[in-house]
Amino acid sequence: MMSVLSLRLVGVLTLAGLTSACLVGPDYARPWAETPLAFKEASNSPAPGWRVAQPNEATLRGDWWSVFRDPVLDGLIRAIDVDNQTLRQALSRYEQARAVVQRARAQLFPTVLAAPSIRQSGGGSEALTTLTLQGSASWELDLFGRIRRQIESSTASAQASAASLALVRLTLQAELATNYFQLRYQESLRRLLDDTVAGYNRSLVITQCQRAPKSPHLWAFKIPYPAGSMVIGDQPAI
């Protein structure tokens, strides 16, 4: 009897081993696209001060905005990970994709269910407590690779979600930095305009004083001396 069971077990394991290499559907092949052998702009020796770009998506960008050494910009960009709803949505999609991968991988392992129950009957000295434990176990062998194909598909979707999350974060950071520097530029233009208006006002006052009747105290009453200006006699040194 034992020999028959052993032969059956060996047969089942052999069949599982033979069919484990059989996966449903063809393996993924990267789509082929016709590309030129070389571009006319390409050159073996780039111009002085230039270098050929070497894209590397796997490289961590890090705090790239720290090169500007602006604490206000640093605080604003760091707040994106906390307050931006678009980034939170992309992060939720990525976490959902990872959960799908974990659920698909869990199908490769046996499933064990247990349902304990306690029942008490009678009373006093005749009280009776009954403990019941019911359970079931199941294991679906991935003979034709359906589960493994599902894991491959879920993993690819998770990788795409991770790339989308990184793209959304980088886009928001770049947009915030651009708007921040545009605001600083507009503020500098406003200060320049204020200084220009103040200079024109001084020129107007000087012109009015030159056309007015001569008075030794006219300069003192008409011209608002800027802070730190030098005064020679009754007239400021302009």
PDB file of C-alpha atoms in Angstrom:
ATOM      1  CA  MET A   1       0.000   0.000   0.000  1.00  0.00           C
ATOM      2  CA  MET A   2       2.782   2.374   0.906  1.00  0.00           C
ATOM      3  CA  SER A   3       4.558   1.676  -2.359  1.00  0.00           C
ATOM      4  CA  VAL A   4       1.430   2.578  -4.340  1.00  0.00           C
ATOM      5  CA  LEU A   5       1.034   5.873  -2.474  1.00  0.00           C
ATOM      6  CA  SER A   6       4.702   6.633  -2.979  1.00  0.00           C
ATOM      7  CA  LEU A   7       4.425   6.004  -6.704  1.00  0.00           C
ATOM      8  CA  ARG A   8       1.357   8.239  -6.933  1.00  0.00           C
ATOM      9  CA  LEU A   9       3.115  11.013  -4.998  1.00  0.00           C
ATOM     10  CA  VAL A  10       6.169  10.746  -7.223  1.00  0.00           C
ATOM     11  CA  GLY A  11       3.941  10.869 -10.278  1.00  0.00           C
ATOM     12  CA  VAL A  12       2.142  14.000  -9.084  1.00  0.00           C
ATOM     13  CA  LEU A  13       5.412  15.756  -8.278  1.00  0.00           C
ATOM     14  CA  THR A  14       6.883  14.779 -11.622  1.00  0.00           C
ATOM     15  CA  LEU A  15       3.834  16.086 -13.457  1.00  0.00           C
ATOM     16  CA  ALA A  16       3.989  19.328 -11.499  1.00  0.00           C
ATOM     17  CA  GLY A  17       7.663  19.721 -12.345  1.00  0.00           C
ATOM     18  CA  LEU A  18       7.092  19.098 -16.038  1.00  0.00           C
ATOM     19  CA  THR A  19       4.188  21.501 -16.298  1.00  0.00           C
ATOM     20  CA  SER A  20       5.790  24.216 -14.160  1.00  0.00           C
ATOM     21  CA  ALA A  21       7.818  25.339 -17.147  1.00  0.00           C
ATOM     22  CA  CYS A  22       4.680  25.694 -19.280  1.00  0.00           C
ATOM     23  CA  LEU A  23       3.362  29.228 -18.940  1.00  0.00           C
ATOM     24  CA  VAL A  24       0.150  30.512 -20.426  1.00  0.00           C
ATOM     25  CA  GLY A  25       0.828  32.847 -23.326  1.00  0.00           C
ATOM     26  CA  PRO A  26       4.100  33.984 -24.901  1.00  0.00           C
ATOM     27  CA  ASP A  27       6.869  35.766 -23.041  1.00  0.00           C
ATOM     28  CA  TYR A  28       6.838  39.550 -23.165  1.00  0.00           C
ATOM     29  CA  ALA A  29       8.891  40.996 -25.998  1.00  0.00           C
ATOM     30  CA  ARG A  30       9.742  44.665 -26.185  1.00  0.00           C
ATOM     31  CA  PRO A  31       8.107  46.284 -29.218  1.00  0.00           C
ATOM     32  CA  TRP A  32      10.531  46.875 -32.047  1.00  0.00           C
ATOM     33  CA  ALA A  33      10.838  50.339 -33.529  1.00  0.00           C
ATOM     34  CA  GLU A  34      12.927  51.316 -36.490  1.00  0.00           C
ATOM     35  CA  THR A  35      15.547  53.902 -35.538  1.00  0.00           C
ATOM     36  CA  PRO A  36      18.348  55.448 -37.592  1.00  0.00           C
ATOM     37  CA  LEU A  37      21.874  54.211 -37.064  1.00  0.00           C
ATOM     38  CA  ALA A  38      23.117  57.728 -36.309  1.00  0.00           C
ATOM     39  CA  PHE A  39      21.835  61.285 -36.098  1.00  0.00           C
ATOM     40  CA  LYS A  40      23.350  64.131 -38.061  1.00  0.00           C
ATOM     41  CA  GLU A  41      23.588  66.239 -34.892  1.00  0.00           C
ATOM     42  CA  ALA A  42      25.662  63.571 -33.156  1.00  0.00           C
ATOM     43  CA  SER A  43      29.389  64.130 -32.979  1.00  0.00           C
ATOM     44  CA  ASN A  44      32.274  62.223 -31.504  1.00  0.00           C
ATOM     45  CA  SER A  45      33.811  65.420 -30.154  1.00  0.00           C
ATOM     46  CA  PRO A  46      31.216  67.842 -28.718  1.00  0.00           C
ATOM     47  CA  ALA A  47      31.882  71.551 -28.535  1.00  0.00           C
ATOM     48  CA  PRO A  48      34.061  72.822 -25.672  1.00  0.00           C
ATOM     49  CA  GLY A  49      32.076  73.086 -22.460  1.00  0.00           C
ATOM     50  CA  TRP A  50      29.448  70.569 -23.618  1.00  0.00           C
ATOM     51  CA  ARG A  51      29.079  66.854 -23.044  1.00  0.00           C
ATOM     52  CA  VAL A  52      26.873  64.107 -24.404  1.00  0.00           C
ATOM     53  CA  ALA A  53      23.753  63.477 -22.293  1.00  0.00           C
ATOM     54  CA  GLN A  54      23.561  60.136 -20.529  1.00  0.00           C
ATOM     55  CA  PRO A  55      19.948  59.550 -19.390  1.00  0.00           C
ATOM     56  CA  ASN A  56      19.544  57.379 -16.312  1.00  0.00           C
ATOM     57  CA  GLU A  57      16.022  57.104 -14.980  1.00  0.00           C
ATOM     58  CA  ALA A  58      17.110  54.919 -12.057  1.00  0.00           C
ATOM     59  CA  THR A  59      19.266  57.679 -10.563  1.00  0.00           C
ATOM     60  CA  LEU A  60      17.781  59.352  -7.505  1.00  0.00           C
ATOM     61  CA  ARG A  61      17.179  63.039  -8.090  1.00  0.00           C
ATOM     62  CA  GLY A  62      17.531  63.957  -4.421  1.00  0.00           C
ATOM     63  CA  ASP A  63      17.073  67.544  -3.203  1.00  0.00           C
ATOM     64  CA  TRP A  64      18.078  69.115  -6.516  1.00  0.00           C
ATOM     65  CA  TRP A  65      16.645  72.500  -5.498  1.00  0.00           C
ATOM     66  CA  SER A  66      19.159  72.805  -2.635  1.00  0.00           C
ATOM     67  CA  VAL A  67      21.749  74.176  -5.102  1.00  0.00           C
ATOM     68  CA  PHE A  68      19.872  77.508  -4.981  1.00  0.00           C
ATOM     69  CA  ARG A  69      20.458  77.774  -1.190  1.00  0.00           C
ATOM     70  CA  ASP A  70      17.057  79.361  -0.588  1.00  0.00           C
ATOM     71  CA  PRO A  71      15.441  78.266   2.711  1.00  0.00           C
ATOM     72  CA  VAL A  72      12.025  79.585   1.637  1.00  0.00           C
ATOM     73  CA  LEU A  73      12.074  77.505  -1.545  1.00  0.00           C
ATOM     74  CA  ASP A  74      13.301  74.495   0.414  1.00  0.00           C
ATOM     75  CA  GLY A  75      10.355  74.721   2.810  1.00  0.00           C
ATOM     76  CA  LEU A  76       7.806  75.160   0.012  1.00  0.00           C
ATOM     77  CA  ILE A  77       9.018  72.150  -1.976  1.00  0.00           C
ATOM     78  CA  ARG A  78       9.152  69.920   1.085  1.00  0.00           C
ATOM     79  CA  ALA A  79       5.518  70.831   1.806  1.00  0.00           C
ATOM     80  CA  ILE A  80       4.489  69.222  -1.503  1.00  0.00           C
ATOM     81  CA  ASP A  81       4.819  65.720  -0.027  1.00  0.00           C
ATOM     82  CA  VAL A  82       2.456  66.708   2.779  1.00  0.00           C
ATOM     83  CA  ASP A  83      -0.189  69.012   1.338  1.00  0.00           C
ATOM     84  CA  ASN A  84      -0.452  68.304  -2.400  1.00  0.00           C
ATOM     85  CA  GLN A  85      -3.538  66.256  -3.265  1.00  0.00           C
ATOM     86  CA  THR A  86      -2.341  65.336  -6.760  1.00  0.00           C
ATOM     87  CA  LEU A  87       0.764  63.705  -5.302  1.00  0.00           C
ATOM     88  CA  ARG A  88      -1.335  61.896  -2.700  1.00  0.00           C
ATOM     89  CA  GLN A  89      -3.534  60.497  -5.456  1.00  0.00           C
ATOM     90  CA  ALA A  90      -0.501  59.195  -7.362  1.00  0.00           C
ATOM     91  CA  LEU A  91       0.878  57.689  -4.142  1.00  0.00           C
ATOM     92  CA  SER A  92      -2.435  55.932  -3.476  1.00  0.00           C
ATOM     93  CA  ARG A  93      -2.400  54.403  -6.954  1.00  0.00           C
ATOM     94  CA  TYR A  94       1.149  53.145  -6.377  1.00  0.00           C
ATOM     95  CA  GLU A  95       0.244  51.587  -3.023  1.00  0.00           C
ATOM     96  CA  GLN A  96      -2.794  49.952  -4.611  1.00  0.00           C
ATOM     97  CA  ALA A  97      -0.607  48.458  -7.356  1.00  0.00           C
ATOM     98  CA  ARG A  98       1.792  47.058  -4.762  1.00  0.00           C
ATOM     99  CA  ALA A  99      -1.119  45.484  -2.885  1.00  0.00           C
ATOM    100  CA  VAL A 100      -2.272  43.812  -6.102  1.00  0.00           C
ATOM    101  CA  VAL A 101       1.216  42.317  -6.564  1.00  0.00           C
ATOM    102  CA  GLN A 102       1.245  40.965  -3.012  1.00  0.00           C
ATOM    103  CA  ARG A 103      -2.211  39.446  -3.478  1.00  0.00           C
ATOM    104  CA  ALA A 104      -1.124  37.766  -6.710  1.00  0.00           C
ATOM    105  CA  ARG A 105       1.999  36.330  -5.080  1.00  0.00           C
ATOM    106  CA  ALA A 106      -0.053  34.989  -2.177  1.00  0.00           C
ATOM    107  CA  GLN A 107      -1.826  32.638  -4.592  1.00  0.00           C
ATOM    108  CA  LEU A 108       1.380  30.628  -4.938  1.00  0.00           C
ATOM    109  CA  PHE A 109       1.142  29.436  -1.313  1.00  0.00           C
ATOM    110  CA  PRO A 110      -1.410  27.239   0.461  1.00  0.00           C
ATOM    111  CA  THR A 111      -4.460  28.847   2.034  1.00  0.00           C
ATOM    112  CA  VAL A 112      -5.397  27.777   5.556  1.00  0.00           C
ATOM    113  CA  LEU A 113      -8.662  28.833   7.188  1.00  0.00           C
ATOM    114  CA  ALA A 114      -9.562  28.257  10.856  1.00  0.00           C
ATOM    115  CA  ALA A 115     -12.840  29.008  12.649  1.00  0.00           C
ATOM    116  CA  PRO A 116     -12.737  28.289  16.392  1.00  0.00           C
ATOM    117  CA  SER A 117     -15.944  28.419  18.444  1.00  0.00           C
ATOM    118  CA  ILE A 118     -16.773  28.062  22.139  1.00  0.00           C
ATOM    119  CA  ARG A 119     -20.191  26.998  23.416  1.00  0.00           C
ATOM    120  CA  GLN A 120     -21.261  26.770  27.036  1.00  0.00           C
ATOM    121  CA  SER A 121     -24.372  24.874  28.168  1.00  0.00           C
ATOM    122  CA  GLY A 122     -25.962  23.893  31.467  1.00  0.00           C
ATOM    123  CA  GLY A 123     -25.343  25.655  34.731  1.00  0.00           C
ATOM    124  CA  GLY A 124     -23.887  25.237  38.164  1.00  0.00           C
ATOM    125  CA  SER A 125     -22.035  21.993  38.691  1.00  0.00           C
ATOM    126  CA  GLU A 126     -23.392  20.632  35.402  1.00  0.00           C
ATOM    127  CA  ALA A 127     -21.974  23.444  33.234  1.00  0.00           C
ATOM    128  CA  LEU A 128     -20.426  22.145  30.055  1.00  0.00           C
ATOM    129  CA  THR A 129     -18.024  24.077  27.831  1.00  0.00           C
ATOM    130  CA  THR A 130     -17.483  22.834  24.306  1.00  0.00           C
ATOM    131  CA  LEU A 131     -14.561  24.031  22.205  1.00  0.00           C
ATOM    132  CA  THR A 132     -14.803  23.419  18.471  1.00  0.00           C
ATOM    133  CA  LEU A 133     -12.120  24.129  15.922  1.00  0.00           C
ATOM    134  CA  GLN A 134     -13.006  23.887  12.262  1.00  0.00           C
ATOM    135  CA  GLY A 135     -10.522  24.467   9.528  1.00  0.00           C
ATOM    136  CA  SER A 136      -9.835  23.999   5.870  1.00  0.00           C
ATOM    137  CA  ALA A 137      -6.802  24.144   3.651  1.00  0.00           C
ATOM    138  CA  SER A 138      -6.447  24.528  -0.080  1.00  0.00           C
ATOM    139  CA  TRP A 139      -3.598  24.928  -2.502  1.00  0.00           C
ATOM    140  CA  GLU A 140      -3.947  25.678  -6.173  1.00  0.00           C
ATOM    141  CA  LEU A 141      -0.939  24.445  -8.089  1.00  0.00           C
ATOM    142  CA  ASP A 142       0.191  26.843 -10.777  1.00  0.00           C
ATOM    143  CA  LEU A 143       0.596  24.135 -13.368  1.00  0.00           C
ATOM    144  CA  PHE A 144       0.216  26.296 -16.469  1.00  0.00           C
ATOM    145  CA  GLY A 145       1.671  29.541 -15.117  1.00  0.00           C
ATOM    146  CA  ARG A 146      -1.567  31.522 -14.833  1.00  0.00           C
ATOM    147  CA  ILE A 147      -0.617  32.921 -11.435  1.00  0.00           C
ATOM    148  CA  ARG A 148       2.928  33.703 -12.520  1.00  0.00           C
ATOM    149  CA  ARG A 149       1.657  35.576 -15.556  1.00  0.00           C
ATOM    150  CA  GLN A 150      -0.650  37.501 -13.290  1.00  0.00           C
ATOM    151  CA  ILE A 151       2.288  38.357 -11.019  1.00  0.00           C
ATOM    152  CA  GLU A 152       4.305  39.586 -14.018  1.00  0.00           C
ATOM    153  CA  SER A 153       1.422  41.777 -15.160  1.00  0.00           C
ATOM    154  CA  SER A 154       0.825  43.185 -11.675  1.00  0.00           C
ATOM    155  CA  THR A 155       4.548  43.881 -11.208  1.00  0.00           C
ATOM    156  CA  ALA A 156       4.706  45.772 -14.497  1.00  0.00           C
ATOM    157  CA  SER A 157       1.671  47.833 -13.465  1.00  0.00           C
ATOM    158  CA  ALA A 158       3.304  48.611 -10.119  1.00  0.00           C
ATOM    159  CA  GLN A 159       6.485  49.732 -11.856  1.00  0.00           C
ATOM    160  CA  ALA A 160       4.441  51.991 -14.133  1.00  0.00           C
ATOM    161  CA  SER A 161       2.677  53.455 -11.094  1.00  0.00           C
ATOM    162  CA  ALA A 162       6.044  54.079  -9.416  1.00  0.00           C
ATOM    163  CA  ALA A 163       7.286  55.893 -12.523  1.00  0.00           C
ATOM    164  CA  SER A 164       4.088  57.979 -12.631  1.00  0.00           C
ATOM    165  CA  LEU A 165       4.524  58.877  -8.965  1.00  0.00           C
ATOM    166  CA  ALA A 166       8.105  60.029  -9.544  1.00  0.00           C
ATOM    167  CA  LEU A 167       7.002  62.018 -12.604  1.00  0.00           C
ATOM    168  CA  VAL A 168       4.196  63.760 -10.701  1.00  0.00           C
ATOM    169  CA  ARG A 169       6.527  64.642  -7.810  1.00  0.00           C
ATOM    170  CA  LEU A 170       9.257  65.993 -10.101  1.00  0.00           C
ATOM    171  CA  THR A 171       6.732  67.959 -12.181  1.00  0.00           C
ATOM    172  CA  LEU A 172       5.202  69.594  -9.113  1.00  0.00           C
ATOM    173  CA  GLN A 173       8.618  70.454  -7.708  1.00  0.00           C
ATOM    174  CA  ALA A 174       9.801  71.969 -10.997  1.00  0.00           C
ATOM    175  CA  GLU A 175       6.566  73.934 -11.431  1.00  0.00           C
ATOM    176  CA  LEU A 176       6.775  75.310  -7.903  1.00  0.00           C
ATOM    177  CA  ALA A 177      10.430  76.308  -8.337  1.00  0.00           C
ATOM    178  CA  THR A 178       9.649  78.022 -11.651  1.00  0.00           C
ATOM    179  CA  ASN A 179       6.758  79.984 -10.176  1.00  0.00           C
ATOM    180  CA  TYR A 180       8.859  80.901  -7.141  1.00  0.00           C
ATOM    181  CA  PHE A 181      11.661  82.358  -9.237  1.00  0.00           C
ATOM    182  CA  GLN A 182       9.157  84.155 -11.457  1.00  0.00           C
ATOM    183  CA  LEU A 183       7.700  85.764  -8.332  1.00  0.00           C
ATOM    184  CA  ARG A 184      11.148  86.792  -7.130  1.00  0.00           C
ATOM    185  CA  TYR A 185      11.874  88.249 -10.575  1.00  0.00           C
ATOM    186  CA  GLN A 186       8.657  90.275 -10.554  1.00  0.00           C
ATOM    187  CA  GLU A 187       9.483  91.554  -7.068  1.00  0.00           C
ATOM    188  CA  SER A 188      12.903  92.702  -8.274  1.00  0.00           C
ATOM    189  CA  LEU A 189      11.217  94.510 -11.183  1.00  0.00           C
ATOM    190  CA  ARG A 190       8.864  96.222  -8.749  1.00  0.00           C
ATOM    191  CA  ARG A 191      11.780  97.392  -6.609  1.00  0.00           C
ATOM    192  CA  LEU A 192      13.550  98.633  -9.721  1.00  0.00           C
ATOM    193  CA  LEU A 193      10.404 100.502 -10.760  1.00  0.00           C
ATOM    194  CA  ASP A 194      10.065 102.064  -7.291  1.00  0.00           C
ATOM    195  CA  ASP A 195      13.700 103.197  -7.398  1.00  0.00           C
ATOM    196  CA  THR A 196      13.188 104.606 -10.899  1.00  0.00           C
ATOM    197  CA  VAL A 197      10.105 106.559  -9.804  1.00  0.00           C
ATOM    198  CA  ALA A 198      12.003 107.902  -6.796  1.00  0.00           C
ATOM    199  CA  GLY A 199      14.846 108.985  -9.090  1.00  0.00           C
ATOM    200  CA  TYR A 200      12.450 110.771 -11.443  1.00  0.00           C
ATOM    201  CA  ASN A 201      10.849 112.536  -8.467  1.00  0.00           C
ATOM    202  CA  ARG A 202      14.243 113.801  -7.347  1.00  0.00           C
ATOM    203  CA  SER A 203      15.019 114.962 -10.868  1.00  0.00           C
ATOM    204  CA  LEU A 204      11.682 116.780 -10.942  1.00  0.00           C
ATOM    205  CA  VAL A 205      12.398 118.504  -7.637  1.00  0.00           C
ATOM    206  CA  ILE A 206      15.871 119.555  -8.814  1.00  0.00           C
ATOM    207  CA  THR A 207      14.422 120.939 -12.046  1.00  0.00           C
ATOM    208  CA  GLN A 208      11.750 122.863 -10.150  1.00  0.00           C
ATOM    209  CA  CYS A 209      14.382 124.321  -7.818  1.00  0.00           C
ATOM    210  CA  GLN A 210      16.530 125.390 -10.751  1.00  0.00           C
ATOM    211  CA  ARG A 211      13.616 127.257 -12.319  1.00  0.00           C
ATOM    212  CA  ALA A 212      12.519 128.842  -9.031  1.00  0.00           C
ATOM    213  CA  PRO A 213      13.907 132.198  -7.705  1.00  0.00           C
ATOM    214  CA  LYS A 214      17.311 131.890  -6.113  1.00  0.00           C
ATOM    215  CA  SER A 215      17.175 131.370  -2.374  1.00  0.00           C
ATOM    216  CA  PRO A 216      19.977 130.198  -0.063  1.00  0.00           C
ATOM    217  CA  HIS A 217      17.511 128.001   1.859  1.00  0.00           C
ATOM    218  CA  LEU A 218      15.547 126.716  -1.132  1.00  0.00           C
ATOM    219  CA  TRP A 219      17.493 123.479  -1.379  1.00  0.00           C
ATOM    220  CA  ALA A 220      16.879 122.616   2.240  1.00  0.00           C
ATOM    221  CA  PHE A 221      13.105 122.990   1.869  1.00  0.00           C
ATOM    222  CA  LYS A 222      12.590 121.580  -1.600  1.00  0.00           C
ATOM    223  CA  ILE A 223      14.889 118.543  -1.909  1.00  0.00           C
ATOM    224  CA  PRO A 224      14.302 115.484   0.295  1.00  0.00           C
ATOM    225  CA  TYR A 225      17.872 114.378   1.059  1.00  0.00           C
ATOM    226  CA  PRO A 226      18.306 110.606   0.810  1.00  0.00           C
ATOM    227  CA  ALA A 227      19.844 108.813   3.772  1.00  0.00           C
ATOM    228  CA  GLY A 228      23.640 109.039   3.757  1.00  0.00           C
ATOM    229  CA  SER A 229      23.856 111.918   1.235  1.00  0.00           C
ATOM    230  CA  MET A 230      26.541 114.587   1.600  1.00  0.00           C
ATOM    231  CA  VAL A 231      25.571 118.225   1.998  1.00  0.00           C
ATOM    232  CA  ILE A 232      28.005 120.944   0.887  1.00  0.00           C
ATOM    233  CA  GLY A 233      26.920 124.343   2.118  1.00  0.00           C
ATOM    234  CA  ASP A 234      23.204 124.786   1.418  1.00  0.00           C
ATOM    235  CA  GLN A 235      23.178 122.318  -1.528  1.00  0.00           C
ATOM    236  CA  PRO A 236      23.479 118.532  -1.409  1.00  0.00           C
ATOM    237  CA  ALA A 237      26.241 116.784  -3.328  1.00  0.00           C
ATOM    238  CA  ILE A 238      24.244 114.864  -6.014  1.00  0.00           C
TER     239      ILE A 238
END
